[in-house]
Coordinates of C-alpha atoms and ligand atoms in Angstrom, one line a residue:
M1 CA 66.1 89.6 125.0
L2 CA 68.2 87.4 123.0
V3 CA 71.6 88.2 122.0
L4 CA 73.3 86.9 118.9
G5 CA 77.3 87.1 119.9
A6 CA 78.7 85.6 122.8
G7 CA 82.3 87.7 122.8
P8 CA 82.9 89.7 125.5
G9 CA 80.6 92.3 124.4
G10 CA 77.3 89.2 124.1
Y11 CA 77.5 87.4 126.9
A12 CA 78.7 90.5 129.5
A13 CA 74.8 92.1 128.0
A14 CA 73.6 88.7 128.4
F15 CA 75.2 88.4 132.2
M16 CA 74.0 92.4 133.1
A17 CA 70.5 91.5 131.1
A18 CA 70.0 87.8 133.2
D19 CA 71.0 90.2 136.6
L20 CA 68.1 92.4 136.2
G21 CA 65.8 90.0 135.3
L22 CA 64.9 89.4 131.7
A23 CA 64.5 86.3 130.0
V24 CA 68.1 86.1 128.3
T25 CA 68.6 83.3 125.1
L26 CA 72.8 83.9 124.3
V27 CA 73.3 82.2 120.5
D28 CA 76.5 81.3 119.6
E29 CA 78.2 79.1 117.2
E30 CA 80.9 77.8 120.0
I31 CA 80.0 74.9 122.9
N32 CA 80.5 77.9 125.7
P33 CA 80.9 82.4 125.9
G34 CA 84.3 83.2 125.1
G35 CA 84.0 84.6 121.3
V36 CA 86.9 85.7 119.1
C37 CA 88.9 87.3 122.6
L38 CA 88.8 84.1 124.4
F39 CA 89.0 81.5 121.3
R40 CA 91.1 83.5 118.9
G41 CA 92.4 86.4 120.0
C42 CA 93.0 88.2 122.8
I43 CA 93.5 85.0 125.3
P44 CA 95.1 82.9 123.5
S45 CA 97.8 85.7 122.3
K46 CA 98.7 87.4 126.0
A47 CA 99.5 83.1 126.8
L48 CA 102.0 83.5 124.2
L49 CA 103.4 86.6 124.6
H50 CA 103.9 85.8 128.0
A51 CA 106.0 82.9 127.0
S52 CA 107.8 84.8 124.7
K53 CA 108.5 87.8 127.7
L54 CA 109.7 84.6 128.7
I55 CA 112.1 84.2 126.5
S56 CA 113.3 87.1 126.6
D57 CA 113.8 88.2 129.8
S58 CA 115.2 84.9 130.8
R59 CA 118.0 86.2 127.4
E60 CA 118.1 90.1 128.7
A61 CA 119.3 88.1 132.2
A62 CA 122.5 87.0 131.0
G63 CA 123.3 90.8 131.0
I64 CA 122.9 90.9 135.0
G65 CA 124.6 88.2 135.5
I66 CA 122.3 84.6 135.8
D67 CA 122.9 82.3 132.1
F68 CA 119.9 80.2 131.6
G69 CA 121.5 78.9 128.7
K70 CA 119.4 78.6 125.4
P71 CA 115.4 78.0 126.2
V72 CA 114.5 74.5 125.4
I73 CA 111.0 75.3 123.1
D74 CA 108.1 72.0 123.3
L75 CA 105.8 73.9 121.2
K76 CA 103.1 71.2 121.8
K77 CA 103.1 71.2 125.8
L78 CA 102.7 75.1 124.8
R79 CA 100.3 74.8 122.7
E80 CA 98.3 72.5 124.9
W81 CA 98.8 74.9 128.3
K82 CA 97.6 77.7 125.8
D83 CA 95.1 75.8 124.9
H84 CA 94.4 75.0 128.6
V85 CA 94.2 78.0 129.2
V86 CA 91.0 79.2 126.9
Q87 CA 89.1 75.6 128.0
K88 CA 88.9 77.2 131.5
L89 CA 88.4 80.8 131.6
T90 CA 84.9 79.5 128.2
A91 CA 84.1 76.9 130.6
G92 CA 83.7 79.3 133.5
L93 CA 81.8 81.6 131.5
G94 CA 79.1 78.4 130.3
Q95 CA 78.9 78.2 133.7
L96 CA 78.6 81.2 134.4
C97 CA 75.9 81.2 132.0
A98 CA 73.7 78.6 133.8
R99 CA 74.2 79.6 137.2
R100 CA 72.4 82.4 135.9
T101 CA 69.7 80.2 133.8
I102 CA 70.9 81.6 130.9
H103 CA 69.6 79.6 127.8
Y104 CA 72.4 79.1 125.5
I105 CA 71.5 78.1 122.5
R106 CA 74.3 77.0 119.8
G107 CA 73.9 77.4 116.0
H108 CA 74.3 80.0 113.7
G109 CA 72.1 82.9 113.5
R110 CA 69.7 84.7 111.0
F111 CA 67.1 87.7 112.1
L112 CA 63.7 86.5 109.5
D113 CA 62.4 89.6 110.8
S114 CA 62.0 92.6 113.9
G115 CA 60.8 90.0 116.5
S116 CA 62.5 86.2 115.3
M117 CA 65.4 84.9 114.8
E118 CA 66.2 81.1 113.2
V119 CA 69.3 79.5 114.2
K120 CA 70.7 76.3 112.3
G121 CA 73.0 73.9 114.7
S122 CA 76.0 72.4 113.2
E123 CA 73.9 69.3 112.7
G124 CA 71.6 70.8 110.6
A125 CA 68.6 70.9 113.3
E126 CA 66.8 74.4 113.0
Q127 CA 64.7 76.2 115.7
K128 CA 63.4 79.3 115.7
I129 CA 62.9 81.7 118.7
S130 CA 60.8 85.0 119.1
F131 CA 62.0 87.9 121.0
D132 CA 60.6 91.1 122.5
H133 CA 64.8 92.6 122.0
A134 CA 67.7 91.8 120.5
I135 CA 71.5 92.8 121.3
V136 CA 73.5 92.1 117.8
A137 CA 77.3 91.3 118.9
S138 CA 78.5 89.2 116.1
G139 CA 82.1 90.8 116.1
S140 CA 84.1 91.0 113.1
K141 CA 86.3 88.7 110.7
P142 CA 90.0 89.2 109.6
V143 CA 90.2 90.8 106.2
T144 CA 92.3 89.1 104.1
L145 CA 95.0 90.2 101.3
P146 CA 92.7 89.3 97.3
V147 CA 96.8 88.4 96.3
A148 CA 97.7 85.6 98.8
S149 CA 95.3 82.6 98.2
A150 CA 94.6 80.4 100.5
S151 CA 97.6 78.2 101.0
R152 CA 98.3 76.7 104.5
R153 CA 101.1 78.4 104.5
V154 CA 99.1 81.6 104.2
L155 CA 98.3 82.6 108.7
D156 CA 95.4 84.5 109.8
S157 CA 95.4 85.0 113.2
T158 CA 93.8 82.5 113.9
S159 CA 95.6 79.2 112.2
A160 CA 98.8 81.9 113.3
L161 CA 97.7 80.9 117.1
N162 CA 97.6 77.2 116.4
L163 CA 101.1 77.9 115.9
E164 CA 101.2 74.5 113.7
D165 CA 105.6 75.1 114.0
I166 CA 107.6 77.6 113.7
P167 CA 108.4 78.7 110.4
G168 CA 112.4 79.4 109.3
Q169 CA 111.3 82.9 107.5
L170 CA 108.1 84.6 108.4
L171 CA 106.7 87.8 106.5
I172 CA 104.2 89.7 108.4
V173 CA 101.6 91.9 106.4
G174 CA 100.6 94.7 108.0
G175 CA 102.0 96.3 111.0
G176 CA 99.0 97.2 113.0
Y177 CA 98.5 95.1 116.2
I178 CA 98.1 91.4 115.5
G179 CA 100.8 91.9 113.2
L180 CA 103.0 93.0 115.2
E181 CA 102.2 91.2 118.6
M182 CA 102.3 87.8 117.0
G183 CA 105.5 89.2 115.0
T184 CA 106.9 90.0 118.8
V185 CA 105.6 86.0 119.4
Y186 CA 106.6 83.9 116.9
C187 CA 110.5 85.8 116.9
E188 CA 111.1 84.7 120.2
L189 CA 109.7 81.2 119.7
G190 CA 113.0 81.5 116.5
A191 CA 111.0 82.5 113.0
E192 CA 113.1 85.5 111.2
V193 CA 109.9 87.3 111.4
S194 CA 109.6 90.3 108.2
V195 CA 107.4 92.9 108.4
V196 CA 105.4 94.6 105.5
E197 CA 103.8 97.6 106.7
M198 CA 102.0 100.4 103.9
A199 CA 102.3 103.0 105.5
P200 CA 105.5 105.3 106.8
N201 CA 105.7 104.1 110.3
L202 CA 104.5 100.8 112.5
L203 CA 101.0 101.1 114.1
P204 CA 99.7 104.3 111.9
G205 CA 97.4 106.6 113.5
T206 CA 99.6 106.6 117.2
D207 CA 101.6 109.0 118.2
S208 CA 105.1 108.4 117.4
D209 CA 107.2 109.3 120.0
L210 CA 105.6 106.3 121.5
T211 CA 106.1 104.4 118.2
D212 CA 109.3 105.0 118.1
V213 CA 110.8 103.6 120.9
L214 CA 108.5 100.0 120.1
H215 CA 109.8 99.9 116.8
A216 CA 113.9 100.7 117.7
R217 CA 113.4 97.2 119.8
L218 CA 112.4 95.3 117.0
A219 CA 114.2 96.7 114.3
R220 CA 117.2 94.8 116.5
H221 CA 115.0 91.6 116.7
F222 CA 113.4 91.1 113.6
K223 CA 114.9 90.3 110.3
S224 CA 113.4 93.4 108.8
I225 CA 110.8 95.8 109.0
M226 CA 109.9 97.1 105.3
L227 CA 107.4 99.9 105.5
T228 CA 105.3 102.2 102.8
T229 CA 105.6 99.3 101.6
R230 CA 102.9 96.8 99.5
V231 CA 102.8 92.4 99.1
T232 CA 102.0 92.5 94.8
K233 CA 102.3 88.8 94.4
V234 CA 101.9 85.6 96.3
E235 CA 103.2 82.5 94.3
E236 CA 103.6 79.0 95.7
E237 CA 107.7 78.1 95.5
G238 CA 109.6 75.3 96.9
G239 CA 108.1 74.6 99.8
G240 CA 107.5 78.3 100.8
L241 CA 106.0 81.3 99.1
R242 CA 107.3 83.6 97.0
A243 CA 106.6 87.1 97.8
T244 CA 107.0 90.5 95.3
L245 CA 107.0 93.5 97.5
Q246 CA 106.7 96.6 96.1
G247 CA 108.7 100.1 98.1
Q248 CA 107.9 103.5 98.0
D249 CA 109.9 104.6 95.5
G250 CA 108.4 101.4 93.2
K251 CA 111.3 99.2 93.6
I252 CA 110.3 95.9 93.6
S253 CA 111.6 92.8 94.6
R254 CA 111.0 89.3 95.5
Q255 CA 111.4 87.3 98.9
H256 CA 111.3 83.3 99.7
F257 CA 109.7 83.5 103.0
D258 CA 108.1 79.6 104.3
K259 CA 105.1 81.3 106.2
M260 CA 102.8 84.6 105.7
L261 CA 100.9 86.0 108.0
V262 CA 98.2 88.6 107.0
A263 CA 96.9 90.9 109.5
I264 CA 95.5 93.9 108.0
G265 CA 92.6 94.2 110.1
R266 CA 88.8 93.1 110.6
T267 CA 85.8 94.0 108.8
P268 CA 82.5 93.7 111.0
N269 CA 80.3 90.5 111.3
S270 CA 77.3 92.3 109.4
K271 CA 76.6 89.5 106.5
G272 CA 74.8 86.6 107.1
L273 CA 72.6 87.8 109.6
G274 CA 69.7 88.4 107.9
L275 CA 69.9 92.1 109.0
E276 CA 68.2 92.9 105.1
N277 CA 65.3 91.2 107.1
T278 CA 64.7 94.4 110.2
D279 CA 65.2 98.4 110.0
A280 CA 68.9 98.0 110.9
E281 CA 71.0 99.6 108.6
L282 CA 74.6 99.5 108.2
T283 CA 76.9 102.4 107.8
P284 CA 78.8 102.4 104.0
D285 CA 81.4 100.6 106.3
G286 CA 79.5 97.4 107.2
F287 CA 79.0 98.5 110.8
L288 CA 75.4 98.8 112.1
R289 CA 74.4 102.2 112.8
V290 CA 73.8 102.7 116.8
D291 CA 72.9 105.6 118.9
P292 CA 73.8 106.1 122.6
Q293 CA 71.6 103.2 124.1
R294 CA 73.2 101.4 121.4
A295 CA 69.6 101.3 119.8
T296 CA 69.9 100.3 115.8
T297 CA 67.3 102.2 113.4
D298 CA 65.4 99.0 114.0
P299 CA 64.0 99.5 118.1
R300 CA 63.8 96.4 118.6
I301 CA 67.4 95.3 117.8
H302 CA 70.2 96.4 120.0
A303 CA 73.9 96.4 118.7
I304 CA 77.2 96.8 120.3
G305 CA 81.4 95.5 119.9
D306 CA 83.2 95.5 117.0
V307 CA 79.6 95.3 114.5
A308 CA 78.4 98.2 116.0
G309 CA 82.0 100.5 115.1
E310 CA 85.5 101.6 116.0
P311 CA 87.3 101.3 117.8
M312 CA 87.4 96.9 117.6
L313 CA 88.2 96.4 121.5
A314 CA 87.2 93.4 123.7
H315 CA 86.5 96.0 126.9
K316 CA 84.2 99.1 125.1
A317 CA 82.3 95.6 123.8
T318 CA 81.6 94.8 127.3
H319 CA 81.0 98.3 128.8
E320 CA 78.7 98.9 125.5
G321 CA 77.2 95.8 126.4
R322 CA 76.9 96.6 129.5
V323 CA 75.0 100.1 128.4
A324 CA 72.5 98.6 126.4
A325 CA 70.9 95.7 128.8
I326 CA 70.7 98.6 131.2
S327 CA 68.9 100.5 128.5
L328 CA 66.4 98.0 127.7
S329 CA 65.9 97.0 131.1
G330 CA 64.5 100.1 131.2
G331 CA 67.1 101.9 132.9
K332 CA 69.3 104.7 132.5
A333 CA 72.6 104.3 130.6
A334 CA 74.3 106.0 127.6
F335 CA 77.5 105.0 125.5
E336 CA 79.3 108.1 126.2
P337 CA 83.2 107.7 127.3
R338 CA 86.0 110.4 127.4
A339 CA 88.8 107.9 127.5
I340 CA 88.5 104.4 126.0
P341 CA 92.1 102.8 126.8
S342 CA 93.9 100.9 124.1
V343 CA 97.6 98.2 124.7
I344 CA 99.2 96.9 122.4
F345 CA 101.1 93.6 124.1
T346 CA 104.8 94.0 122.5
N347 CA 107.7 94.1 124.0
P348 CA 107.5 97.4 125.1
E349 CA 103.7 97.5 126.0
I350 CA 102.1 100.3 123.9
A351 CA 99.3 102.3 126.2
W352 CA 97.4 105.2 126.3
C353 CA 93.7 106.8 126.9
G354 CA 92.1 110.0 125.5
V355 CA 93.2 112.5 123.4
T356 CA 96.0 111.2 121.6
E357 CA 98.6 113.9 120.4
T358 CA 98.7 112.6 116.8
E359 CA 94.3 113.3 117.4
A360 CA 95.3 116.3 119.6
R361 CA 96.5 118.2 116.1
K362 CA 94.5 116.8 113.8
R363 CA 91.3 118.0 115.3
N364 CA 93.4 121.2 116.3
I365 CA 92.6 120.7 119.5
R366 CA 94.7 123.2 121.9
F367 CA 97.4 121.6 123.7
T368 CA 100.8 120.9 125.7
I369 CA 102.5 117.8 126.6
T370 CA 104.5 116.7 129.8
K371 CA 107.3 113.9 129.2
F372 CA 108.3 111.9 131.5
P373 CA 111.4 109.6 130.8
W374 CA 111.4 105.7 131.8
A375 CA 115.6 106.6 132.3
A376 CA 115.0 108.9 135.3
S377 CA 112.5 106.0 137.1
G378 CA 114.8 104.1 140.0
R379 CA 111.9 101.0 139.2
A380 CA 112.9 101.6 135.8
A381 CA 116.1 101.0 136.1
T382 CA 115.4 98.0 139.2
I383 CA 113.7 95.7 136.1
N384 CA 116.2 96.8 133.8
R385 CA 113.9 98.3 131.9
M386 CA 114.8 102.4 130.9
D387 CA 113.2 102.4 127.5
G388 CA 110.0 103.8 127.6
F389 CA 108.1 107.4 128.8
T390 CA 104.8 108.3 130.0
K391 CA 102.9 111.3 128.4
L392 CA 100.4 113.8 129.7
I393 CA 98.5 115.7 127.3
L394 CA 97.4 118.2 129.1
H395 CA 94.2 121.5 128.6
P396 CA 97.6 124.3 127.5
D397 CA 95.4 126.7 130.4
T398 CA 93.4 124.1 133.2
G399 CA 96.1 121.4 133.3
R400 CA 92.8 118.9 133.1
I401 CA 93.9 116.2 131.4
L402 CA 92.9 114.6 128.2
G403 CA 94.8 112.4 127.2
V404 CA 97.6 110.2 128.4
G405 CA 100.8 107.6 126.2
I406 CA 102.3 105.3 127.5
V407 CA 105.7 103.2 125.8
G408 CA 107.9 100.8 128.0
D409 CA 107.4 97.4 129.8
G410 CA 104.3 96.3 131.3
C411 CA 102.4 99.3 131.1
G412 CA 99.4 98.0 129.9
E413 CA 99.0 97.8 133.6
L414 CA 99.0 101.6 134.0
I415 CA 97.0 103.5 131.5
S416 CA 94.5 103.0 133.7
E417 CA 95.0 105.7 135.9
G418 CA 95.0 107.9 133.5
V419 CA 91.1 106.7 132.0
V420 CA 90.2 107.2 135.6
A421 CA 91.7 110.5 135.9
I422 CA 90.0 111.8 132.5
E423 CA 87.0 110.1 133.4
M424 CA 86.7 112.1 136.7
G425 CA 87.7 115.1 135.2
A426 CA 91.6 115.3 136.8
R427 CA 94.0 118.2 135.8
A428 CA 98.1 117.4 136.4
S429 CA 97.5 118.9 139.9
D430 CA 95.3 116.2 140.9
L431 CA 98.0 113.4 139.6
E432 CA 100.7 115.5 141.3
L433 CA 98.9 115.9 144.6
C434 CA 98.5 112.2 145.1
I435 CA 101.0 110.0 146.8
H436 CA 102.1 107.2 144.6
P437 CA 103.9 104.4 146.1
H438 CA 107.8 104.0 145.3
P439 CA 109.5 102.5 143.7
T440 CA 106.7 101.7 141.0
L441 CA 106.8 102.4 137.1
S442 CA 103.6 104.3 138.8
E443 CA 104.8 107.1 139.8
T444 CA 106.1 107.6 136.1
I445 CA 102.5 109.1 136.0
M446 CA 102.8 111.5 138.9
E447 CA 106.5 112.5 137.8
S448 CA 104.5 113.7 134.6
A449 CA 102.3 115.7 136.3
Q450 CA 105.0 117.6 139.0
L451 CA 107.0 118.6 135.0
A452 CA 102.8 120.6 134.3
T453 CA 103.9 122.7 136.9
G454 CA 107.4 122.5 136.4
Y455 CA 108.9 121.2 139.3
G456 CA 110.2 117.8 139.0
T457 CA 111.9 115.7 141.6
H458 CA 113.8 113.0 139.7
F459 CA 113.8 115.4 135.8
F460 CA 115.1 118.6 136.3
K461 CA 113.6 121.2 134.0
P462 CA 115.5 124.9 134.5
Q463 CA 113.4 127.4 136.3
S464 CA 113.6 130.8 134.1
Ligands
NAD501 P1 95.4 96.6 112.4 O1 93.8 98.2 111.9 O2 96.0 97.2 114.0 O3 96.7 97.0 111.6 C1 96.3 96.5 109.9 C2 97.5 97.2 109.5 O4 98.0 96.7 108.0 C3 97.5 98.6 109.3 O5 99.0 99.4 109.6 C4 97.6 99.1 107.8 O6 97.9 100.0 107.8 C5 98.2 97.9 107.1 N1 98.2 96.9 106.0 C6 96.8 97.4 105.9 N2 96.8 96.5 104.0 C7 98.1 96.1 104.1 C8 98.4 96.0 102.9 N3 97.8 95.5 102.2 N4 100.0 95.6 103.0 C9 100.7 96.6 104.6 N5 100.2 96.6 105.4 C10 98.2 96.5 105.0 O7 94.3 95.7 112.6 P2 94.7 93.8 112.6 O8 96.5 94.5 113.7 O9 94.9 93.3 111.7 O10 94.1 94.2 114.1 C11 92.7 94.2 113.8 C12 91.6 94.4 114.9 O11 91.9 93.8 116.1 C13 92.6 96.1 115.3 O12 92.1 97.8 114.8 C14 91.9 95.9 116.7 O13 91.2 96.9 117.3 C15 92.0 94.8 117.2 N6 93.5 93.9 117.8 C16 93.5 94.2 119.0 C17 94.3 94.4 120.2 C18 95.1 94.8 121.0 O14 93.7 95.1 121.9 N7 96.0 94.3 122.0 C19 95.5 92.8 119.7 C20 95.1 92.3 118.2 C21 93.8 92.8 117.7

């Protein structure tokens, strides 16, 4: 089996297939497996978000009587630590690959037909590989903003993670996952951050009660958040950039920034792979069309991860990778999740899984919600972070859990309970009957479930 692309989808597929006894070749341009997630995405950004959380936590500690003073930031050391985290994890994956005797080839792969691939190494060396089956796990790349020309002052998610310097004034175009996570990093490191989002709210598509809590905090720390606004022109100006911004009412403003980060979405890497030499079909959006086993329309080629459709999340890719590998090894497997968790690692974090309120309304799904405010949580009080809530989206007749949405400090660590509940077909009463440890934030899930029956412990709901 050949796997093209060694990100969290590709390496998980290769590892699983090798463990199931297949002879596996894994092709990627990097020296080790890891893909965008480890080299230029999830991992370095989370390392930097950890650093930014240390800064905000220590600043806020002054409010409870511990004053650390102004942090002294050694950018070089921070960069080196982040790079070390990446190096350690990717080298570890390289070792796991070797232990499984996977044939790892470094280079750019291109299908010659449905059974062979040409791989070009960085020094121009070429080799041809034949295979019985292939899994395409080529990922995605950032969408560029046509009005922002190539300039070292215009960053994308990759160059933003390099942390070359901390610009005085940073404009972020796109109030989505990357814009808000990297905005949080740069803001805590000392930049004045402005966000431009073309939709009427941050993180479009996410339940607005969740984003409102984040928006309220960001509004206190960012210089400005401009919604329903577009960047129509970007020019170099006096050692910086001049951006022309157009708001909802058509009003134009021109503002100066030192740098700009464009984070307006990602597009699947389905071009330049020789897919036209196979029978694999693309959707109009450029994704490979796949079935529940992740087989494309070419029976010898499977596809997983960002190139196989939304949501473009590493954990979805990993799961698909294992499904594809099991299926190609003759086992029975299908990609049919009820709940794919999403986590935005801002401060506070936002996490959800299953059906969202927004989606339920759109699809006319009947639902009821219960919401437990963190202001009523003992644990939230002891960590001085009561800005959050835990929401359950339930079937109105059975109390079955359809979705979970949480906003609050570190809530990304809580959402997996929601995933398990939904996948197991649990009802609110099941969560209510599970004893949760006190005092923890996980109790907010149990207490939200209690509200479904009408008898909460720490939240009084008058009985009618
Ligand atoms: P995104 O889709 O999350 O957000 C892009 C935002 O840009 C949207 O809000 C969109 O309305 C806005 N936008 C688009 N064009 C614009 C324009 N011309 N002017 C102003 N705003 C504009 O995309 P992203 O932040 O680039 O991230 C890409 C993908 O990477 C995400 O969808 C996600 O799947 C993945 N990701 C996940 C995580 C995580 O899991 N924590 C973190 C980073 C990235």
